[in-house]
């Protein structure tokens, strides 16, 4: 498949009329969306204005225009990421009609580099889910590009789906506990979740501040590396942004992996993992071996055993405070003004949050109550430290760790309905731990089974996104 | 629980605004336009996706306070989210500190020397201000102004060691003095508020919390009212309930907000949007170097360098403006004379006018002009005191005024003798009485002379002349 680079070159050479190209893409989005519900909002006006501006600058032979890394590239944005003047609701009714007054840091970067914002992708409300079925009240559930009766995964389900369906496009996703790699796996695309702090969260509508990460998703690994090079970097407006030297992500692509070491996470295979999934992930590992990587099994008991519990404790505690600000008072949904402020806030929150949002608010509030904080929230913070230590030990020996991204094939909606909340949470078992530890991880599509895609999860040490891209491109090359 | 023995037990939680240029977590100005909701941005409005960035200057200010209050300083600054729903809260949580406050176990001395323990000093952001257009109880709606939202505050929590409303007032006063000396608080416009916990022996120390008392004068009023209320209730054998009350300054009463059986649960968690700040030794050293002279330093200096009595030095040092004025005046005027005039006369006139020195326009120049005339005996103490009263009301050029109003002391001996002769002639009865042995009668003659000179003579001199004449 053609990579974005070729498109950019054609746009720069004015072989493609950028306005016409964008118009066509928007029409294509509308067409796809009629059936698949990947976009909550198609930002047609913004996209066409950006395209016209680029066209003018190209005609005027503006000197800077040729240096723009994303010139004319369509970028979809997860709904939770703020785009100035474009409805940004994090998939929640409580933020419906909310148009941010400012661009998220990543959007500023994308715009600066000539990327064209085509719309806001569908997601679980505030990121609360693994199948994109927990969309907010009034929002539509995105459907798997390979089987409309199945899930896209989540929470960046719309981003993954449209990445599969729409060519000449890259997506901005967001992950708290696996929301980039898991939907990427279910939709057969690449998804890179960076090291916590590598990409500014400024302008990201918070789910869990110590876990949220914005990352690129796309059909080609080069495209993912390209978008990563645009969005990563220090931001003084995000206190948790890492002030480190930026990496040249694209330079890792196609770099040989001979002699590099990969640890196969023992606990991530075997019982609980679907046979087809396991088989294809092993195929992926074989491809890495063929390229010269050395593999060895490693036991990572703590992350697999306690990952889910730790993650849900921290994530719901933080989420319950982050969601407090939505009370129908300053922006978003509002209700008829009646009663005391307490009654009004209660009404606004009762009527506009979905069930899963309410569940997580209740769970998180409970975990931070006096008398429970020590047993739950503070304990989880300690386990997190232990998990990081265990990973760090592993990375002394290995360049990357590998597991399936999801233990199952994309499930049918009718089967998801039968899951209890806890079973639903278990879908994240492979992905929560690297998220809790703030480690970069990448989904690499490794094969198909029953016409459904399967993904392999690669995890690297902090700030080693380069290695992930290196391994990922080695698998892509092998295919 | 602590075992109390005193009649009244008071503990204070004081919030003081730090006088930084910008807010605690964004770059919006803390001063400027008073038009509601103009000094705001996405951060202090709590818009989705906005993130706080810590203002280091505010931390320095808070550290100065911790040092001045002899606190143990935490090696790390950690912020937490204090969750509760209220319309003045942009995010429905306040960024504050919980487990580990910036400073703890400090102390502050009251005027009489009593040391009051400081439990903790921590930093937090100010909520927005609520405006109740029809009064706090009656208004059907409130207006919210976010200009104040995100202003840096320090919270100072005392041990329950204050034993009277007067002590509470004095504590506030001493604290304001420290804040003022440190130049971290805007004495003219800065907001300082207290919540007071007050209980009395008669009720077995059932704790009542009074919210939102502004300024040190109000605290005494509110506490006097509340202590009396509790005593009255106890007298009638009513049970005093543990509750939270509000202070209605206009009507001079406290009223019940809510009864509370348990402590409120704010569900504190660490605010992971902010990173932990290391309070490094090096940083602390720099801050220590920048610390201005505090009241105790001034007292020592006034006693050693200016040879003042300790008591005078303490009164002068108790107020930064007064101490600074003294230091300037003492460069030109005999320090002992200057001290006497500043601590007695100036303070007396200010008290009479219910003004603080920083509120009056009088400055050291006026005092120097005035005291030069006193020092050189160009005007009498009496006249000088009268001029001072006028100066506090509205300043003017002292030298010109004295000339214009012909207030120079009558030092011409012949002129004085003339007045004395007249007075003796006009009051033969008094002279007779004096001669009969009634010593007081002489004062009457002296008074008559003083009247003639309009107070511009010194009574002692007049006395001597009259004695010579009769």
Short mmCIF file of N, CA, C and O in Angstrom, two decimals, chain B residues 313-387:
data_model
loop_
_atom_site.label_atom_id
_atom_site.label_comp_id
_atom_site.label_asym_id
_atom_site.label_seq_id
_atom_site.Cartn_x
_atom_site.Cartn_y
_atom_site.Cartn_z
N UNK B 313 11.01 49.25 71.40
CA UNK B 313 11.47 48.60 70.18
C UNK B 313 10.43 47.59 69.69
O UNK B 313 10.16 47.49 68.49
N UNK B 314 9.83 46.87 70.63
CA UNK B 314 8.84 45.85 70.25
C UNK B 314 7.60 46.46 69.62
O UNK B 314 7.08 45.95 68.63
N UNK B 315 7.18 47.58 70.19
CA UNK B 315 5.98 48.21 69.64
C UNK B 315 6.27 48.73 68.23
O UNK B 315 5.46 48.55 67.31
N UNK B 316 7.43 49.33 68.06
CA UNK B 316 7.77 49.85 66.74
C UNK B 316 7.88 48.72 65.72
O UNK B 316 7.42 48.83 64.59
N UNK B 317 8.49 47.62 66.14
CA UNK B 317 8.75 46.53 65.20
C UNK B 317 7.50 45.72 64.87
O UNK B 317 7.45 45.01 63.88
N UNK B 318 6.49 45.86 65.73
CA UNK B 318 5.28 45.05 65.52
C UNK B 318 4.60 45.37 64.20
O UNK B 318 3.83 44.59 63.67
N UNK B 319 4.89 46.57 63.67
CA UNK B 319 4.32 46.91 62.38
C UNK B 319 5.42 47.31 61.43
O UNK B 319 6.21 48.20 61.72
N UNK B 320 5.44 46.64 60.31
CA UNK B 320 6.54 46.85 59.36
C UNK B 320 6.65 48.31 58.94
O UNK B 320 7.74 48.89 58.95
N UNK B 321 5.53 48.92 58.63
CA UNK B 321 5.56 50.30 58.14
C UNK B 321 6.11 51.24 59.23
O UNK B 321 6.87 52.16 58.95
N UNK B 322 5.69 50.99 60.47
CA UNK B 322 6.12 51.83 61.59
C UNK B 322 7.61 51.65 61.81
O UNK B 322 8.35 52.63 62.00
N UNK B 323 8.07 50.40 61.75
CA UNK B 323 9.49 50.12 61.96
C UNK B 323 10.33 50.78 60.88
O UNK B 323 11.37 51.38 61.16
N UNK B 324 9.84 50.68 59.66
CA UNK B 324 10.61 51.28 58.56
C UNK B 324 10.62 52.80 58.65
O UNK B 324 11.62 53.45 58.37
N UNK B 325 9.49 53.36 59.06
CA UNK B 325 9.43 54.81 59.22
C UNK B 325 10.40 55.23 60.33
O UNK B 325 11.15 56.20 60.18
N UNK B 326 10.41 54.48 61.39
CA UNK B 326 11.30 54.80 62.49
C UNK B 326 12.75 54.81 62.02
O UNK B 326 13.51 55.73 62.32
N UNK B 327 13.13 53.79 61.26
CA UNK B 327 14.52 53.70 60.82
C UNK B 327 14.93 54.91 60.00
O UNK B 327 16.03 55.43 60.14
N UNK B 328 14.01 55.39 59.17
CA UNK B 328 14.32 56.55 58.35
C UNK B 328 14.37 57.82 59.19
O UNK B 328 15.24 58.66 59.03
N UNK B 329 13.40 57.95 60.09
CA UNK B 329 13.35 59.15 60.94
C UNK B 329 14.59 59.20 61.84
O UNK B 329 15.19 60.26 62.03
N UNK B 330 14.99 58.01 62.32
CA UNK B 330 16.11 57.96 63.27
C UNK B 330 17.44 58.34 62.62
O UNK B 330 18.41 58.60 63.31
N UNK B 331 17.46 58.39 61.31
CA UNK B 331 18.69 58.85 60.65
C UNK B 331 18.90 60.34 60.85
O UNK B 331 20.01 60.85 60.78
N UNK B 332 17.81 61.08 61.06
CA UNK B 332 17.91 62.54 61.15
C UNK B 332 17.57 63.08 62.53
O UNK B 332 17.90 64.21 62.85
N UNK B 333 16.86 62.30 63.29
CA UNK B 333 16.36 62.76 64.59
C UNK B 333 16.93 61.85 65.67
O UNK B 333 17.14 60.65 65.42
N UNK B 334 17.14 62.38 66.84
CA UNK B 334 17.55 61.55 67.96
C UNK B 334 16.61 60.34 68.07
O UNK B 334 15.40 60.50 68.22
N UNK B 335 17.16 59.13 67.99
CA UNK B 335 16.30 57.95 67.94
C UNK B 335 15.36 57.80 69.11
O UNK B 335 14.23 57.36 68.96
N UNK B 336 15.82 58.19 70.29
CA UNK B 336 14.96 58.03 71.46
C UNK B 336 13.76 58.97 71.35
O UNK B 336 12.62 58.57 71.59
N UNK B 337 14.03 60.19 70.90
CA UNK B 337 12.93 61.14 70.69
C UNK B 337 12.00 60.63 69.59
O UNK B 337 10.78 60.64 69.72
N UNK B 338 12.61 60.16 68.51
CA UNK B 338 11.83 59.66 67.38
C UNK B 338 10.95 58.50 67.82
O UNK B 338 9.76 58.44 67.49
N UNK B 339 11.54 57.58 68.59
CA UNK B 339 10.80 56.41 69.05
C UNK B 339 9.62 56.84 69.90
O UNK B 339 8.51 56.34 69.74
N UNK B 340 9.87 57.80 70.80
CA UNK B 340 8.81 58.26 71.70
C UNK B 340 7.63 58.81 70.88
O UNK B 340 6.48 58.47 71.11
N UNK B 341 7.97 59.62 69.90
CA UNK B 341 6.90 60.24 69.11
C UNK B 341 6.16 59.24 68.22
O UNK B 341 4.95 59.31 68.06
N UNK B 342 6.91 58.31 67.66
CA UNK B 342 6.26 57.35 66.77
C UNK B 342 5.40 56.37 67.55
O UNK B 342 4.25 56.13 67.22
N UNK B 343 5.98 55.79 68.59
CA UNK B 343 5.23 54.73 69.26
C UNK B 343 4.10 55.27 70.13
O UNK B 343 3.11 54.60 70.35
N UNK B 344 4.27 56.51 70.65
CA UNK B 344 3.19 57.05 71.48
C UNK B 344 2.23 57.91 70.67
O UNK B 344 1.10 57.52 70.44
N UNK B 345 2.76 59.06 70.21
CA UNK B 345 1.85 60.04 69.60
C UNK B 345 1.27 59.54 68.28
O UNK B 345 0.07 59.59 68.06
N UNK B 346 2.13 59.06 67.39
CA UNK B 346 1.63 58.64 66.08
C UNK B 346 0.64 57.50 66.23
O UNK B 346 -0.44 57.52 65.64
N UNK B 347 0.98 56.52 67.05
CA UNK B 347 0.09 55.37 67.24
C UNK B 347 -1.23 55.82 67.87
O UNK B 347 -2.30 55.38 67.47
N UNK B 348 -1.12 56.78 68.81
CA UNK B 348 -2.33 57.29 69.46
C UNK B 348 -3.27 57.93 68.43
O UNK B 348 -4.47 57.62 68.37
N UNK B 349 -2.68 58.80 67.59
CA UNK B 349 -3.50 59.51 66.61
C UNK B 349 -4.10 58.52 65.58
O UNK B 349 -5.26 58.64 65.19
N UNK B 350 -3.29 57.54 65.18
CA UNK B 350 -3.79 56.54 64.23
C UNK B 350 -4.96 55.76 64.83
O UNK B 350 -5.99 55.57 64.19
N UNK B 351 -4.77 55.34 66.08
CA UNK B 351 -5.84 54.60 66.75
C UNK B 351 -7.10 55.43 66.83
O UNK B 351 -8.20 54.93 66.60
N UNK B 352 -6.92 56.71 67.18
CA UNK B 352 -8.06 57.59 67.31
C UNK B 352 -8.83 57.66 65.98
O UNK B 352 -10.04 57.64 65.94
N UNK B 353 -8.07 57.69 64.90
CA UNK B 353 -8.68 57.78 63.57
C UNK B 353 -9.06 56.40 63.00
O UNK B 353 -9.48 56.31 61.85
N UNK B 354 -8.84 55.36 63.79
CA UNK B 354 -9.10 53.98 63.35
C UNK B 354 -8.41 53.68 62.02
O UNK B 354 -8.97 53.10 61.09
N UNK B 355 -7.17 54.13 61.92
CA UNK B 355 -6.42 53.91 60.70
C UNK B 355 -5.18 53.07 60.98
O UNK B 355 -4.62 53.14 62.07
N UNK B 356 -4.79 52.29 60.00
CA UNK B 356 -3.49 51.63 60.06
C UNK B 356 -2.50 52.57 59.37
O UNK B 356 -2.90 53.37 58.51
N UNK B 357 -1.24 52.44 59.72
CA UNK B 357 -0.25 53.36 59.15
C UNK B 357 -0.24 53.29 57.62
O UNK B 357 -0.16 54.31 56.93
N UNK B 358 -0.36 52.06 57.10
CA UNK B 358 -0.31 51.96 55.64
C UNK B 358 -1.52 52.59 54.97
O UNK B 358 -1.51 52.84 53.77
N UNK B 359 -2.55 52.85 55.76
CA UNK B 359 -3.73 53.48 55.18
C UNK B 359 -3.62 55.01 55.20
O UNK B 359 -4.31 55.69 54.45
N UNK B 360 -2.78 55.55 56.08
CA UNK B 360 -2.62 57.00 56.19
C UNK B 360 -1.57 57.46 55.19
O UNK B 360 -0.69 56.70 54.80
N UNK B 361 -1.70 58.73 54.79
CA UNK B 361 -0.76 59.21 53.77
C UNK B 361 0.52 59.78 54.37
O UNK B 361 1.48 60.04 53.66
N UNK B 362 0.51 59.99 55.65
CA UNK B 362 1.67 60.59 56.32
C UNK B 362 2.92 59.72 56.08
O UNK B 362 2.84 58.50 56.12
N UNK B 363 4.05 60.38 55.79
CA UNK B 363 5.27 59.59 55.57
C UNK B 363 6.42 60.10 56.44
O UNK B 363 6.24 61.04 57.24
N UNK B 364 7.59 59.49 56.27
CA UNK B 364 8.71 59.82 57.15
C UNK B 364 9.15 61.27 57.00
O UNK B 364 9.60 61.89 57.94
N UNK B 365 8.95 61.83 55.81
CA UNK B 365 9.34 63.22 55.57
C UNK B 365 8.57 64.15 56.52
O UNK B 365 9.14 65.05 57.12
N UNK B 366 7.27 63.93 56.61
CA UNK B 366 6.46 64.75 57.52
C UNK B 366 6.94 64.61 58.96
O UNK B 366 7.03 65.59 59.69
N UNK B 367 7.25 63.38 59.32
CA UNK B 367 7.67 63.13 60.70
C UNK B 367 9.02 63.80 60.97
O UNK B 367 9.24 64.37 62.04
N UNK B 368 9.92 63.72 59.99
CA UNK B 368 11.24 64.34 60.18
C UNK B 368 11.09 65.85 60.33
O UNK B 368 11.65 66.46 61.24
N UNK B 369 10.31 66.47 59.44
CA UNK B 369 10.09 67.92 59.52
C UNK B 369 9.53 68.31 60.88
O UNK B 369 9.99 69.26 61.52
N UNK B 370 8.54 67.54 61.29
CA UNK B 370 7.86 67.85 62.55
C UNK B 370 8.81 67.69 63.74
O UNK B 370 8.92 68.57 64.60
N UNK B 371 9.53 66.56 63.76
CA UNK B 371 10.36 66.27 64.93
C UNK B 371 11.63 67.13 64.96
O UNK B 371 12.18 67.37 66.02
N UNK B 372 12.07 67.61 63.80
CA UNK B 372 13.19 68.57 63.77
C UNK B 372 12.79 69.81 64.56
O UNK B 372 13.57 70.35 65.35
N UNK B 373 11.58 70.28 64.30
CA UNK B 373 11.09 71.47 65.00
C UNK B 373 10.98 71.21 66.51
O UNK B 373 11.29 72.08 67.32
N UNK B 374 10.57 69.99 66.85
CA UNK B 374 10.46 69.64 68.27
C UNK B 374 11.86 69.57 68.90
O UNK B 374 12.11 70.13 69.96
N UNK B 375 12.74 68.88 68.18
CA UNK B 375 14.10 68.69 68.69
C UNK B 375 14.80 70.02 68.93
O UNK B 375 15.48 70.21 69.93
N UNK B 376 14.58 70.99 68.02
CA UNK B 376 15.23 72.30 68.14
C UNK B 376 14.40 73.27 68.95
O UNK B 376 14.62 74.48 68.91
N UNK B 377 13.39 72.75 69.62
CA UNK B 377 12.51 73.57 70.47
C UNK B 377 11.86 74.71 69.71
O UNK B 377 11.55 75.75 70.27
N UNK B 378 11.66 74.55 68.42
CA UNK B 378 11.00 75.60 67.63
C UNK B 378 9.50 75.56 67.86
O UNK B 378 8.81 76.56 67.70
N UNK B 379 8.98 74.38 68.17
CA UNK B 379 7.57 74.30 68.54
C UNK B 379 7.47 73.48 69.82
O UNK B 379 8.36 72.69 70.13
N UNK B 380 6.37 73.65 70.52
CA UNK B 380 6.21 72.91 71.76
C UNK B 380 5.62 71.54 71.46
O UNK B 380 5.07 71.32 70.38
N UNK B 381 5.73 70.64 72.42
CA UNK B 381 5.16 69.31 72.27
C UNK B 381 3.67 69.37 71.98
O UNK B 381 3.14 68.63 71.15
N UNK B 382 3.05 70.30 72.69
CA UNK B 382 1.62 70.50 72.51
C UNK B 382 1.24 70.81 71.09
O UNK B 382 0.35 70.20 70.49
N UNK B 383 1.94 71.80 70.54
CA UNK B 383 1.69 72.22 69.16
C UNK B 383 1.99 71.05 68.21
O UNK B 383 1.21 70.76 67.31
N UNK B 384 3.10 70.38 68.47
CA UNK B 384 3.51 69.29 67.59
C UNK B 384 2.44 68.20 67.56
O UNK B 384 2.09 67.67 66.50
N UNK B 385 1.88 67.91 68.73
CA UNK B 385 0.85 66.86 68.79
C UNK B 385 -0.37 67.25 67.97
O UNK B 385 -0.96 66.44 67.27
N UNK B 386 -0.71 68.55 68.07
CA UNK B 386 -1.87 69.03 67.30
C UNK B 386 -1.61 68.93 65.80
O UNK B 386 -2.49 68.55 65.02
N UNK B 387 -0.38 69.31 65.41
CA UNK B 387 -0.04 69.24 63.97
C UNK B 387 -0.11 67.78 63.49
O UNK B 387 -0.65 67.49 62.42
#
